Amino acid sequence: MKFLFDKDTWQEIYSSIRKNKTRTGITIIGVMWGIFLLVVLLGAAKGVENNFNKLFGDFATNSVFIWGQSTSKPFKGFQEGRQVALKIDDIEKIKQEVKGVELIAPRSQDGGLVIRKFQSGNFNISGDFPVLDKIQNKDLIYGRFINDNDIKEKKKVCVIEEEVYKQLFEKDEYPIGELVNINGINYKVVGLFKESQTIRLGDNIHIPFTTFQQVYNRGDNISWMIITGNAESSIVQIEKDAKLIIKNLHKIHPEDKRALGGINLGDMFKKITGFLIGMQFLTWFVGIATLIAGVFAIGNILLITVKERTKEIGIRRALGAKPWEIKRQIMLESVFLTSIAGAFGIIFGGLILMLIDATLGKGPDAALTNPTVDIPIVLIAALTLVVLGTLIGLIPAQTAVSIRPIEALREE
Amino acid sequence: MIKIEKLHKSYPIGKDSLHVLKGLDLHIKEGEFVSIMGSSGSGKSTLLNIVGLLDGHDEGNYFLNGQKIENLDEKKAAILRNKFLGFIFQSFNLITYKTAVENVSLPLYYQGMGRKERQKIALQYLEKVGLKDRADHLPSELSGGEKQRVAVARALATKPKVILADEPTGALDSITSASVMELLKEINRDGMTVFVITHEEDIAEQTDRIVRLKDGVIISDELTAKKVNA
Ligand SMILES: Nc1ncnc2c1ncn2[C@@H]1O[C@H](COP(=O)(O)OP(=O)(O)OP(=O)(O)O)[C@@H](O)[C@H]1O
Ligand SMILES: [Mg+2]
């Protein structure tokens, strides 16, 4: 170990490298490229993954949206082309009969003219149950979301989006308790929420579901529903089961594919996750293959230089260098080159990631979010390099001492 | 110092083998200055390499400083070379990317000596060969004679018991040859055993004893006139 801290050891390496600038440069670039690719690709993959996670954001990822469309098949005396209107009772049925459902939220939506003092604007009005907050995790700035009491008493209260607030209120005005007029009826503002950065459902103003039913004269009709599955269940299966029940209740042909619309977030999420895993796998594969190729290049070039330096090694041995001293010098050279290359690769990779972050990772439409590489991964890569460097250095080191000094010296 | 009994050496050449040294007996005592002469291919270098532990022998005995040389692994050989032997080659064999002083201090490095001390000793020996002012020159910046003097300094640096020189003046003109020979004589006067191969009679005449080889056998072994008269 002492020799590692010996200035002479390093001076030997320094002079050997200085003497072989080009080959040192080339080999360093090989390994550097490998680890650089690994860092940049892993970082970019992470950035894309972060981006997807941000996209889904606070939304329960194992959820499905279902709404009614028009039928595409005649069934039980009904013509095709009939408009399907989901009912509030469907919710109860699904809750009872579909296994694995965790939450289910019926929703009603409409547009409306909203006026406050001298300000006005057209916004989406949604009738909701408190459960929506559990599914979507509303980011409330002030106040609260719709509660059970609002539902029960059909209260004229509303929860408004920041955008609505900005249009209808003065700057710095406290909105809670204020009245806004929606389609001619006054509602008291009980909450203010931040617009979702992720999955936008187009909600501007939430009012109690029951209030909505009454005011907009919807009867039992709902616009659409959100169902979330619990951890053990398959959301794809839940979607199938729920749709089947709805088809049954609404006398829709079981094979009718158009009658019910649906977006399955869980399914999308799974596909994206699969894609991300595939991407990471590819990254590792490409990075490691490049790395190994780089390390082999180092080994190969070291072998060439050992042959070039046969005579020099012969001289050293005539002067009393023990075989082990020759060997460890060459191995250290190999480890040193791979490590230096690795360090540069990591540094450049990091810089490129910073550059990517600065150019592609900013703003709401960013392609990536926070592209980073975990330190343990970098350390593992660096360690792998040192180990590979040692192993690959063994070959030229062995070659160097396998030539007898007399043969080495004779070579002209 | 060096004692050889019935030494044989052959080189395998394809399926045959070339018998190069055919039973040599030679005894060189401490402090002697011996030259070997003989036509090309007579086995001079082969002998010197065996003496220098750069190559092994097939048969016979070899004692270096009283120690029998047999079954030597490379590590032991390296230690013995470093401790007892100093080499001077016809083609100098300096390490091209090291300066004169670095070349001279290299055997000391393999002795495990610290850097400062090495530097000091190397400079002393460069001074001894008259090249102190060239200490930081690379071999490519030195003349042939200067290179060989650096090589002499390097051979001396570990204070070996024996200096082995294979045609040390072979690549030099007569004037620089003379200066290198002067050095060897001086070393010998200081008590070192010097064993030198040469082709040139006048070089051999400057040594104390001439051994003549022909086809792998010693055909004569006598003191020079200079020694006899002394
Ligand atoms: N490694 C080897 N393999 C095969 N043959 C060898 C080897 N080394 C030397 N020889 C042969 O052994 C013989 C003696 O060689 P050596 O180098 O000892 O001669 P030398 O007396 O030093 O000649 P020169 O004056 O030309 O240097 C030569 O015929 C040479 O070809
Ligand atoms: Mg020879």
PDB file of N, CA, C and O in Angstrom, chain A residues 7-9 11-12 15-16 18-19 309 311-312 315-323 325 329 404-406 409-410 412, chain B residues 11 49 54-56 74-75 78-79 81-82 87 89 91 93-98 102 106-107 109-110 113 115 118 154:
ATOM      1  N   LYS A   7       5.499   9.225  -4.052  1.00  0.00           N
ATOM      2  CA  LYS A   7       5.545  10.202  -5.132  1.00  0.00           C
ATOM      3  C   LYS A   7       6.140   9.593  -6.405  1.00  0.00           C
ATOM      4  O   LYS A   7       5.709   9.901  -7.515  1.00  0.00           O
ATOM      5  N   ASP A   8       7.102   8.705  -6.211  1.00  0.00           N
ATOM      6  CA  ASP A   8       7.787   8.139  -7.374  1.00  0.00           C
ATOM      7  C   ASP A   8       6.860   7.302  -8.228  1.00  0.00           C
ATOM      8  O   ASP A   8       6.925   7.331  -9.445  1.00  0.00           O
ATOM      9  N   THR A   9       5.990   6.558  -7.548  1.00  0.00           N
ATOM     10  CA  THR A   9       5.032   5.748  -8.289  1.00  0.00           C
ATOM     11  C   THR A   9       4.265   6.611  -9.267  1.00  0.00           C
ATOM     12  O   THR A   9       4.101   6.267 -10.433  1.00  0.00           O
ATOM     13  N   GLN A  11       5.067   9.562 -10.268  1.00  0.00           N
ATOM     14  CA  GLN A  11       5.903  10.201 -11.259  1.00  0.00           C
ATOM     15  C   GLN A  11       6.173   9.257 -12.426  1.00  0.00           C
ATOM     16  O   GLN A  11       6.188   9.666 -13.580  1.00  0.00           O
ATOM     17  N   GLU A  12       6.336   7.975 -12.091  1.00  0.00           N
ATOM     18  CA  GLU A  12       6.502   6.974 -13.140  1.00  0.00           C
ATOM     19  C   GLU A  12       5.301   6.995 -14.071  1.00  0.00           C
ATOM     20  O   GLU A  12       5.426   6.995 -15.286  1.00  0.00           O
ATOM     21  N   SER A  15       5.222  10.167 -16.163  1.00  0.00           N
ATOM     22  CA  SER A  15       6.139  10.225 -17.306  1.00  0.00           C
ATOM     23  C   SER A  15       5.714   9.251 -18.391  1.00  0.00           C
ATOM     24  O   SER A  15       5.851   9.536 -19.575  1.00  0.00           O
ATOM     25  N   SER A  16       5.171   8.107 -17.979  1.00  0.00           N
ATOM     26  CA  SER A  16       4.721   7.154 -18.985  1.00  0.00           C
ATOM     27  C   SER A  16       3.557   7.728 -19.783  1.00  0.00           C
ATOM     28  O   SER A  16       3.452   7.536 -20.991  1.00  0.00           O
ATOM     29  N   ARG A  18       2.888  11.002 -20.124  1.00  0.00           N
ATOM     30  CA  ARG A  18       3.376  12.146 -20.876  1.00  0.00           C
ATOM     31  C   ARG A  18       4.055  11.684 -22.163  1.00  0.00           C
ATOM     32  O   ARG A  18       3.955  12.302 -23.208  1.00  0.00           O
ATOM     33  N   LYS A  19       4.702  10.548 -22.040  1.00  0.00           N
ATOM     34  CA  LYS A  19       5.409  10.021 -23.199  1.00  0.00           C
ATOM     35  C   LYS A  19       4.424   9.533 -24.257  1.00  0.00           C
ATOM     36  O   LYS A  19       4.709   9.534 -25.434  1.00  0.00           O
ATOM     37  N   ARG A 309       7.189  -0.936 -24.987  1.00  0.00           N
ATOM     38  CA  ARG A 309       8.096  -0.644 -23.884  1.00  0.00           C
ATOM     39  C   ARG A 309       8.858  -1.871 -23.410  1.00  0.00           C
ATOM     40  O   ARG A 309       9.462  -1.848 -22.345  1.00  0.00           O
ATOM     41  N   LYS A 311      11.588  -3.135 -24.238  1.00  0.00           N
ATOM     42  CA  LYS A 311      12.993  -2.855 -23.990  1.00  0.00           C
ATOM     43  C   LYS A 311      13.162  -2.104 -22.667  1.00  0.00           C
ATOM     44  O   LYS A 311      14.000  -2.450 -21.841  1.00  0.00           O
ATOM     45  N   GLU A 312      12.316  -1.090 -22.511  1.00  0.00           N
ATOM     46  CA  GLU A 312      12.396  -0.297 -21.288  1.00  0.00           C
ATOM     47  C   GLU A 312      12.181  -1.189 -20.072  1.00  0.00           C
ATOM     48  O   GLU A 312      12.874  -1.072 -19.058  1.00  0.00           O
ATOM     49  N   ILE A 315      15.228  -3.094 -19.389  1.00  0.00           N
ATOM     50  CA  ILE A 315      16.246  -2.271 -18.724  1.00  0.00           C
ATOM     51  C   ILE A 315      15.936  -2.177 -17.237  1.00  0.00           C
ATOM     52  O   ILE A 315      16.792  -2.399 -16.382  1.00  0.00           O
ATOM     53  N   ARG A 316      14.683  -1.878 -16.946  1.00  0.00           N
ATOM     54  CA  ARG A 316      14.288  -1.757 -15.542  1.00  0.00           C
ATOM     55  C   ARG A 316      14.582  -3.041 -14.781  1.00  0.00           C
ATOM     56  O   ARG A 316      15.023  -3.017 -13.630  1.00  0.00           O
ATOM     57  N   ARG A 317      14.329  -4.155 -15.443  1.00  0.00           N
ATOM     58  CA  ARG A 317      14.547  -5.415 -14.735  1.00  0.00           C
ATOM     59  C   ARG A 317      16.034  -5.686 -14.565  1.00  0.00           C
ATOM     60  O   ARG A 317      16.461  -6.214 -13.541  1.00  0.00           O
ATOM     61  N   ALA A 318      16.833  -5.305 -15.558  1.00  0.00           N
ATOM     62  CA  ALA A 318      18.274  -5.447 -15.394  1.00  0.00           C
ATOM     63  C   ALA A 318      18.755  -4.581 -14.234  1.00  0.00           C
ATOM     64  O   ALA A 318      19.697  -4.928 -13.529  1.00  0.00           O
ATOM     65  N   LEU A 319      18.066  -3.472 -14.002  1.00  0.00           N
ATOM     66  CA  LEU A 319      18.466  -2.571 -12.921  1.00  0.00           C
ATOM     67  C   LEU A 319      17.899  -3.011 -11.573  1.00  0.00           C
ATOM     68  O   LEU A 319      18.128  -2.356 -10.564  1.00  0.00           O
ATOM     69  N   GLY A 320      17.146  -4.101 -11.579  1.00  0.00           N
ATOM     70  CA  GLY A 320      16.704  -4.634 -10.291  1.00  0.00           C
ATOM     71  C   GLY A 320      15.228  -4.497  -9.989  1.00  0.00           C
ATOM     72  O   GLY A 320      14.818  -4.674  -8.847  1.00  0.00           O
ATOM     73  N   ALA A 321      14.394  -4.190 -10.998  1.00  0.00           N
ATOM     74  CA  ALA A 321      12.962  -4.139 -10.742  1.00  0.00           C
ATOM     75  C   ALA A 321      12.419  -5.556 -10.606  1.00  0.00           C
ATOM     76  O   ALA A 321      12.689  -6.396 -11.458  1.00  0.00           O
ATOM     77  N   LYS A 322      11.702  -5.801  -9.517  1.00  0.00           N
ATOM     78  CA  LYS A 322      11.122  -7.124  -9.333  1.00  0.00           C
ATOM     79  C   LYS A 322       9.876  -7.236 -10.218  1.00  0.00           C
ATOM     80  O   LYS A 322       9.223  -6.234 -10.479  1.00  0.00           O
ATOM     81  N   PRO A 323       9.558  -8.461 -10.644  1.00  0.00           N
ATOM     82  CA  PRO A 323       8.404  -8.612 -11.547  1.00  0.00           C
ATOM     83  C   PRO A 323       7.155  -7.960 -10.982  1.00  0.00           C
ATOM     84  O   PRO A 323       6.409  -7.290 -11.687  1.00  0.00           O
ATOM     85  N   GLU A 325       6.929  -5.455  -9.093  1.00  0.00           N
ATOM     86  CA  GLU A 325       6.993  -3.990  -9.181  1.00  0.00           C
ATOM     87  C   GLU A 325       6.601  -3.510 -10.571  1.00  0.00           C
ATOM     88  O   GLU A 325       5.964  -2.466 -10.721  1.00  0.00           O
ATOM     89  N   GLN A 329       2.880  -1.554 -11.361  1.00  0.00           N
ATOM     90  CA  GLN A 329       2.987  -0.252 -12.015  1.00  0.00           C
ATOM     91  C   GLN A 329       2.046  -0.183 -13.216  1.00  0.00           C
ATOM     92  O   GLN A 329       1.320   0.792 -13.391  1.00  0.00           O
ATOM     93  N   ARG A 404      11.387 -12.619 -20.701  1.00  0.00           N
ATOM     94  CA  ARG A 404      12.564 -12.609 -19.838  1.00  0.00           C
ATOM     95  C   ARG A 404      13.420 -11.391 -20.145  1.00  0.00           C
ATOM     96  O   ARG A 404      13.469 -10.934 -21.284  1.00  0.00           O
ATOM     97  N   PRO A 405      14.080 -10.861 -19.133  1.00  0.00           N
ATOM     98  CA  PRO A 405      14.815  -9.614 -19.328  1.00  0.00           C
ATOM     99  C   PRO A 405      15.810  -9.707 -20.475  1.00  0.00           C
ATOM    100  O   PRO A 405      15.994  -8.738 -21.217  1.00  0.00           O
ATOM    101  N   ILE A 406      16.418 -10.878 -20.626  1.00  0.00           N
ATOM    102  CA  ILE A 406      17.417 -11.008 -21.679  1.00  0.00           C
ATOM    103  C   ILE A 406      16.798 -10.824 -23.057  1.00  0.00           C
ATOM    104  O   ILE A 406      17.341 -10.158 -23.925  1.00  0.00           O
ATOM    105  N   LEU A 409      15.886  -7.179 -23.577  1.00  0.00           N
ATOM    106  CA  LEU A 409      17.028  -6.316 -23.868  1.00  0.00           C
ATOM    107  C   LEU A 409      17.568  -6.536 -25.273  1.00  0.00           C
ATOM    108  O   LEU A 409      18.076  -5.615 -25.899  1.00  0.00           O
ATOM    109  N   ARG A 410      17.449  -7.771 -25.741  1.00  0.00           N
ATOM    110  CA  ARG A 410      18.029  -8.076 -27.042  1.00  0.00           C
ATOM    111  C   ARG A 410      17.284  -7.342 -28.161  1.00  0.00           C
ATOM    112  O   ARG A 410      17.848  -6.967 -29.167  1.00  0.00           O
ATOM    113  N   GLU A 412      15.890  -5.045 -30.643  1.00  0.00           N
ATOM    114  CA  GLU A 412      16.390  -3.737 -31.091  1.00  0.00           C
ATOM    115  C   GLU A 412      15.320  -3.017 -31.867  1.00  0.00           C
ATOM    116  O   GLU A 412      14.609  -3.617 -32.624  1.00  0.00           O
TER     117      GLU A 412
ATOM    118  N   TYR B  11      21.021 -22.980 -26.888  1.00  0.00           N
ATOM    119  CA  TYR B  11      19.747 -22.347 -27.244  1.00  0.00           C
ATOM    120  C   TYR B  11      18.975 -23.295 -28.140  1.00  0.00           C
ATOM    121  O   TYR B  11      19.535 -23.832 -29.078  1.00  0.00           O
ATOM    122  N   ASN B  49      25.636 -12.543 -19.969  1.00  0.00           N
ATOM    123  CA  ASN B  49      24.241 -12.532 -19.534  1.00  0.00           C
ATOM    124  C   ASN B  49      23.983 -13.548 -18.428  1.00  0.00           C
ATOM    125  O   ASN B  49      23.184 -13.304 -17.523  1.00  0.00           O
ATOM    126  N   LEU B  54      20.807 -12.440 -16.179  1.00  0.00           N
ATOM    127  CA  LEU B  54      19.746 -12.088 -17.117  1.00  0.00           C
ATOM    128  C   LEU B  54      19.285 -13.349 -17.838  1.00  0.00           C
ATOM    129  O   LEU B  54      18.233 -13.376 -18.461  1.00  0.00           O
ATOM    130  N   ASP B  55      20.073 -14.378 -17.762  1.00  0.00           N
ATOM    131  CA  ASP B  55      19.767 -15.619 -18.447  1.00  0.00           C
ATOM    132  C   ASP B  55      20.258 -16.761 -17.546  1.00  0.00           C
ATOM    133  O   ASP B  55      21.128 -16.561 -16.701  1.00  0.00           O
ATOM    134  N   GLY B  56      19.660 -17.923 -17.743  1.00  0.00           N
ATOM    135  CA  GLY B  56      20.083 -19.056 -16.918  1.00  0.00           C
ATOM    136  C   GLY B  56      21.040 -19.961 -17.673  1.00  0.00           C
ATOM    137  O   GLY B  56      21.185 -19.853 -18.874  1.00  0.00           O
ATOM    138  N   GLU B  74      12.574 -14.994 -10.678  1.00  0.00           N
ATOM    139  CA  GLU B  74      12.839 -13.654 -11.176  1.00  0.00           C
ATOM    140  C   GLU B  74      12.990 -12.631 -10.053  1.00  0.00           C
ATOM    141  O   GLU B  74      13.732 -11.675 -10.154  1.00  0.00           O
ATOM    142  N   LYS B  75      12.247 -12.862  -9.002  1.00  0.00           N
ATOM    143  CA  LYS B  75      12.302 -11.890  -7.917  1.00  0.00           C
ATOM    144  C   LYS B  75      13.670 -11.890  -7.248  1.00  0.00           C
ATOM    145  O   LYS B  75      14.285 -10.841  -7.048  1.00  0.00           O
ATOM    146  N   ALA B  78      16.224 -10.437  -9.490  1.00  0.00           N
ATOM    147  CA  ALA B  78      16.143  -8.974  -9.517  1.00  0.00           C
ATOM    148  C   ALA B  78      16.862  -8.381  -8.315  1.00  0.00           C
ATOM    149  O   ALA B  78      17.603  -7.401  -8.430  1.00  0.00           O
ATOM    150  N   ILE B  79      16.656  -8.998  -7.149  1.00  0.00           N
ATOM    151  CA  ILE B  79      17.288  -8.471  -5.938  1.00  0.00           C
ATOM    152  C   ILE B  79      18.810  -8.600  -6.037  1.00  0.00           C
ATOM    153  O   ILE B  79      19.550  -7.656  -5.721  1.00  0.00           O
ATOM    154  N   ARG B  81      20.656  -8.843  -8.772  1.00  0.00           N
ATOM    155  CA  ARG B  81      21.149  -7.906  -9.792  1.00  0.00           C
ATOM    156  C   ARG B  81      21.295  -6.512  -9.204  1.00  0.00           C
ATOM    157  O   ARG B  81      22.284  -5.835  -9.395  1.00  0.00           O
ATOM    158  N   ASN B  82      20.257  -6.140  -8.482  1.00  0.00           N
ATOM    159  CA  ASN B  82      20.242  -4.795  -7.926  1.00  0.00           C
ATOM    160  C   ASN B  82      21.356  -4.592  -6.913  1.00  0.00           C
ATOM    161  O   ASN B  82      21.957  -3.528  -6.815  1.00  0.00           O
ATOM    162  N   PHE B  87      25.180  -2.902 -14.891  1.00  0.00           N
ATOM    163  CA  PHE B  87      25.301  -3.219 -16.316  1.00  0.00           C
ATOM    164  C   PHE B  87      25.622  -1.993 -17.143  1.00  0.00           C
ATOM    165  O   PHE B  87      25.105  -0.902 -16.916  1.00  0.00           O
ATOM    166  N   PHE B  89      25.709  -1.313 -21.347  1.00  0.00           N
ATOM    167  CA  PHE B  89      25.416  -1.971 -22.622  1.00  0.00           C
ATOM    168  C   PHE B  89      26.017  -1.194 -23.776  1.00  0.00           C
ATOM    169  O   PHE B  89      26.239   0.011 -23.689  1.00  0.00           O
ATOM    170  N   SER B  91      24.519  -0.433 -26.473  1.00  0.00           N
ATOM    171  CA  SER B  91      23.564   0.568 -26.968  1.00  0.00           C
ATOM    172  C   SER B  91      23.014   1.437 -25.835  1.00  0.00           C
ATOM    173  O   SER B  91      21.891   1.928 -25.905  1.00  0.00           O
ATOM    174  N   ASN B  93      21.154   1.808 -23.535  1.00  0.00           N
ATOM    175  CA  ASN B  93      19.928   1.433 -22.837  1.00  0.00           C
ATOM    176  C   ASN B  93      19.516   2.402 -21.738  1.00  0.00           C
ATOM    177  O   ASN B  93      19.160   2.000 -20.630  1.00  0.00           O
ATOM    178  N   LEU B  94      19.554   3.670 -22.078  1.00  0.00           N
ATOM    179  CA  LEU B  94      18.976   4.649 -21.149  1.00  0.00           C
ATOM    180  C   LEU B  94      17.479   4.727 -21.436  1.00  0.00           C
ATOM    181  O   LEU B  94      17.037   4.420 -22.552  1.00  0.00           O
ATOM    182  N   ILE B  95      16.717   5.110 -20.430  1.00  0.00           N
ATOM    183  CA  ILE B  95      15.284   5.276 -20.668  1.00  0.00           C
ATOM    184  C   ILE B  95      15.060   6.649 -21.273  1.00  0.00           C
ATOM    185  O   ILE B  95      15.430   7.671 -20.681  1.00  0.00           O
ATOM    186  N   THR B  96      14.477   6.631 -22.470  1.00  0.00           N
ATOM    187  CA  THR B  96      14.519   7.825 -23.309  1.00  0.00           C
ATOM    188  C   THR B  96      13.777   9.025 -22.728  1.00  0.00           C
ATOM    189  O   THR B  96      14.148  10.157 -22.993  1.00  0.00           O
ATOM    190  N   TYR B  97      12.739   8.762 -21.960  1.00  0.00           N
ATOM    191  CA  TYR B  97      11.958   9.910 -21.490  1.00  0.00           C
ATOM    192  C   TYR B  97      12.343  10.343 -20.079  1.00  0.00           C
ATOM    193  O   TYR B  97      11.647  11.132 -19.458  1.00  0.00           O
ATOM    194  N   LYS B  98      13.452   9.782 -19.602  1.00  0.00           N
ATOM    195  CA  LYS B  98      13.930  10.219 -18.295  1.00  0.00           C
ATOM    196  C   LYS B  98      15.229  10.997 -18.476  1.00  0.00           C
ATOM    197  O   LYS B  98      16.043  10.663 -19.340  1.00  0.00           O
ATOM    198  N   GLU B 102      17.575  11.205 -13.605  1.00  0.00           N
ATOM    199  CA  GLU B 102      16.519  10.227 -13.325  1.00  0.00           C
ATOM    200  C   GLU B 102      16.957   8.819 -13.711  1.00  0.00           C
ATOM    201  O   GLU B 102      16.674   7.848 -13.012  1.00  0.00           O
ATOM    202  N   LEU B 106      17.425   5.495 -11.088  1.00  0.00           N
ATOM    203  CA  LEU B 106      16.439   4.419 -11.210  1.00  0.00           C
ATOM    204  C   LEU B 106      16.779   3.142 -10.419  1.00  0.00           C
ATOM    205  O   LEU B 106      15.928   2.615  -9.698  1.00  0.00           O
ATOM    206  N   PRO B 107      18.021   2.632 -10.513  1.00  0.00           N
ATOM    207  CA  PRO B 107      18.316   1.423  -9.710  1.00  0.00           C
ATOM    208  C   PRO B 107      18.172   1.672  -8.213  1.00  0.00           C
ATOM    209  O   PRO B 107      17.813   0.759  -7.465  1.00  0.00           O
ATOM    210  N   TYR B 109      15.923   3.609  -6.946  1.00  0.00           N
ATOM    211  CA  TYR B 109      14.479   3.548  -6.723  1.00  0.00           C
ATOM    212  C   TYR B 109      14.051   2.110  -6.437  1.00  0.00           C
ATOM    213  O   TYR B 109      13.290   1.846  -5.511  1.00  0.00           O
ATOM    214  N   TYR B 110      14.601   1.194  -7.241  1.00  0.00           N
ATOM    215  CA  TYR B 110      14.227  -0.208  -7.037  1.00  0.00           C
ATOM    216  C   TYR B 110      14.864  -0.792  -5.777  1.00  0.00           C
ATOM    217  O   TYR B 110      14.515  -1.882  -5.359  1.00  0.00           O
ATOM    218  N   MET B 113      15.092   3.329  -2.076  1.00  0.00           N
ATOM    219  CA  MET B 113      15.675   4.520  -1.446  1.00  0.00           C
ATOM    220  C   MET B 113      14.763   5.734  -1.645  1.00  0.00           C
ATOM    221  O   MET B 113      14.080   5.845  -2.657  1.00  0.00           O
ATOM    222  N   ARG B 115      13.481   9.616  -2.257  1.00  0.00           N
ATOM    223  CA  ARG B 115      13.712  10.421  -3.446  1.00  0.00           C
ATOM    224  C   ARG B 115      14.883  11.412  -3.309  1.00  0.00           C
ATOM    225  O   ARG B 115      15.739  11.528  -4.178  1.00  0.00           O
ATOM    226  N   ARG B 118      18.243   9.661  -3.265  1.00  0.00           N
ATOM    227  CA  ARG B 118      18.518   9.144  -4.597  1.00  0.00           C
ATOM    228  C   ARG B 118      19.074  10.236  -5.493  1.00  0.00           C
ATOM    229  O   ARG B 118      20.060  10.050  -6.201  1.00  0.00           O
ATOM    230  N   ARG B 154      24.984   5.185 -13.872  1.00  0.00           N
ATOM    231  CA  ARG B 154      23.831   4.402 -13.428  1.00  0.00           C
ATOM    232  C   ARG B 154      24.281   3.046 -12.884  1.00  0.00           C
ATOM    233  O   ARG B 154      23.775   2.560 -11.877  1.00  0.00           O
TER     234      ARG B 154
END
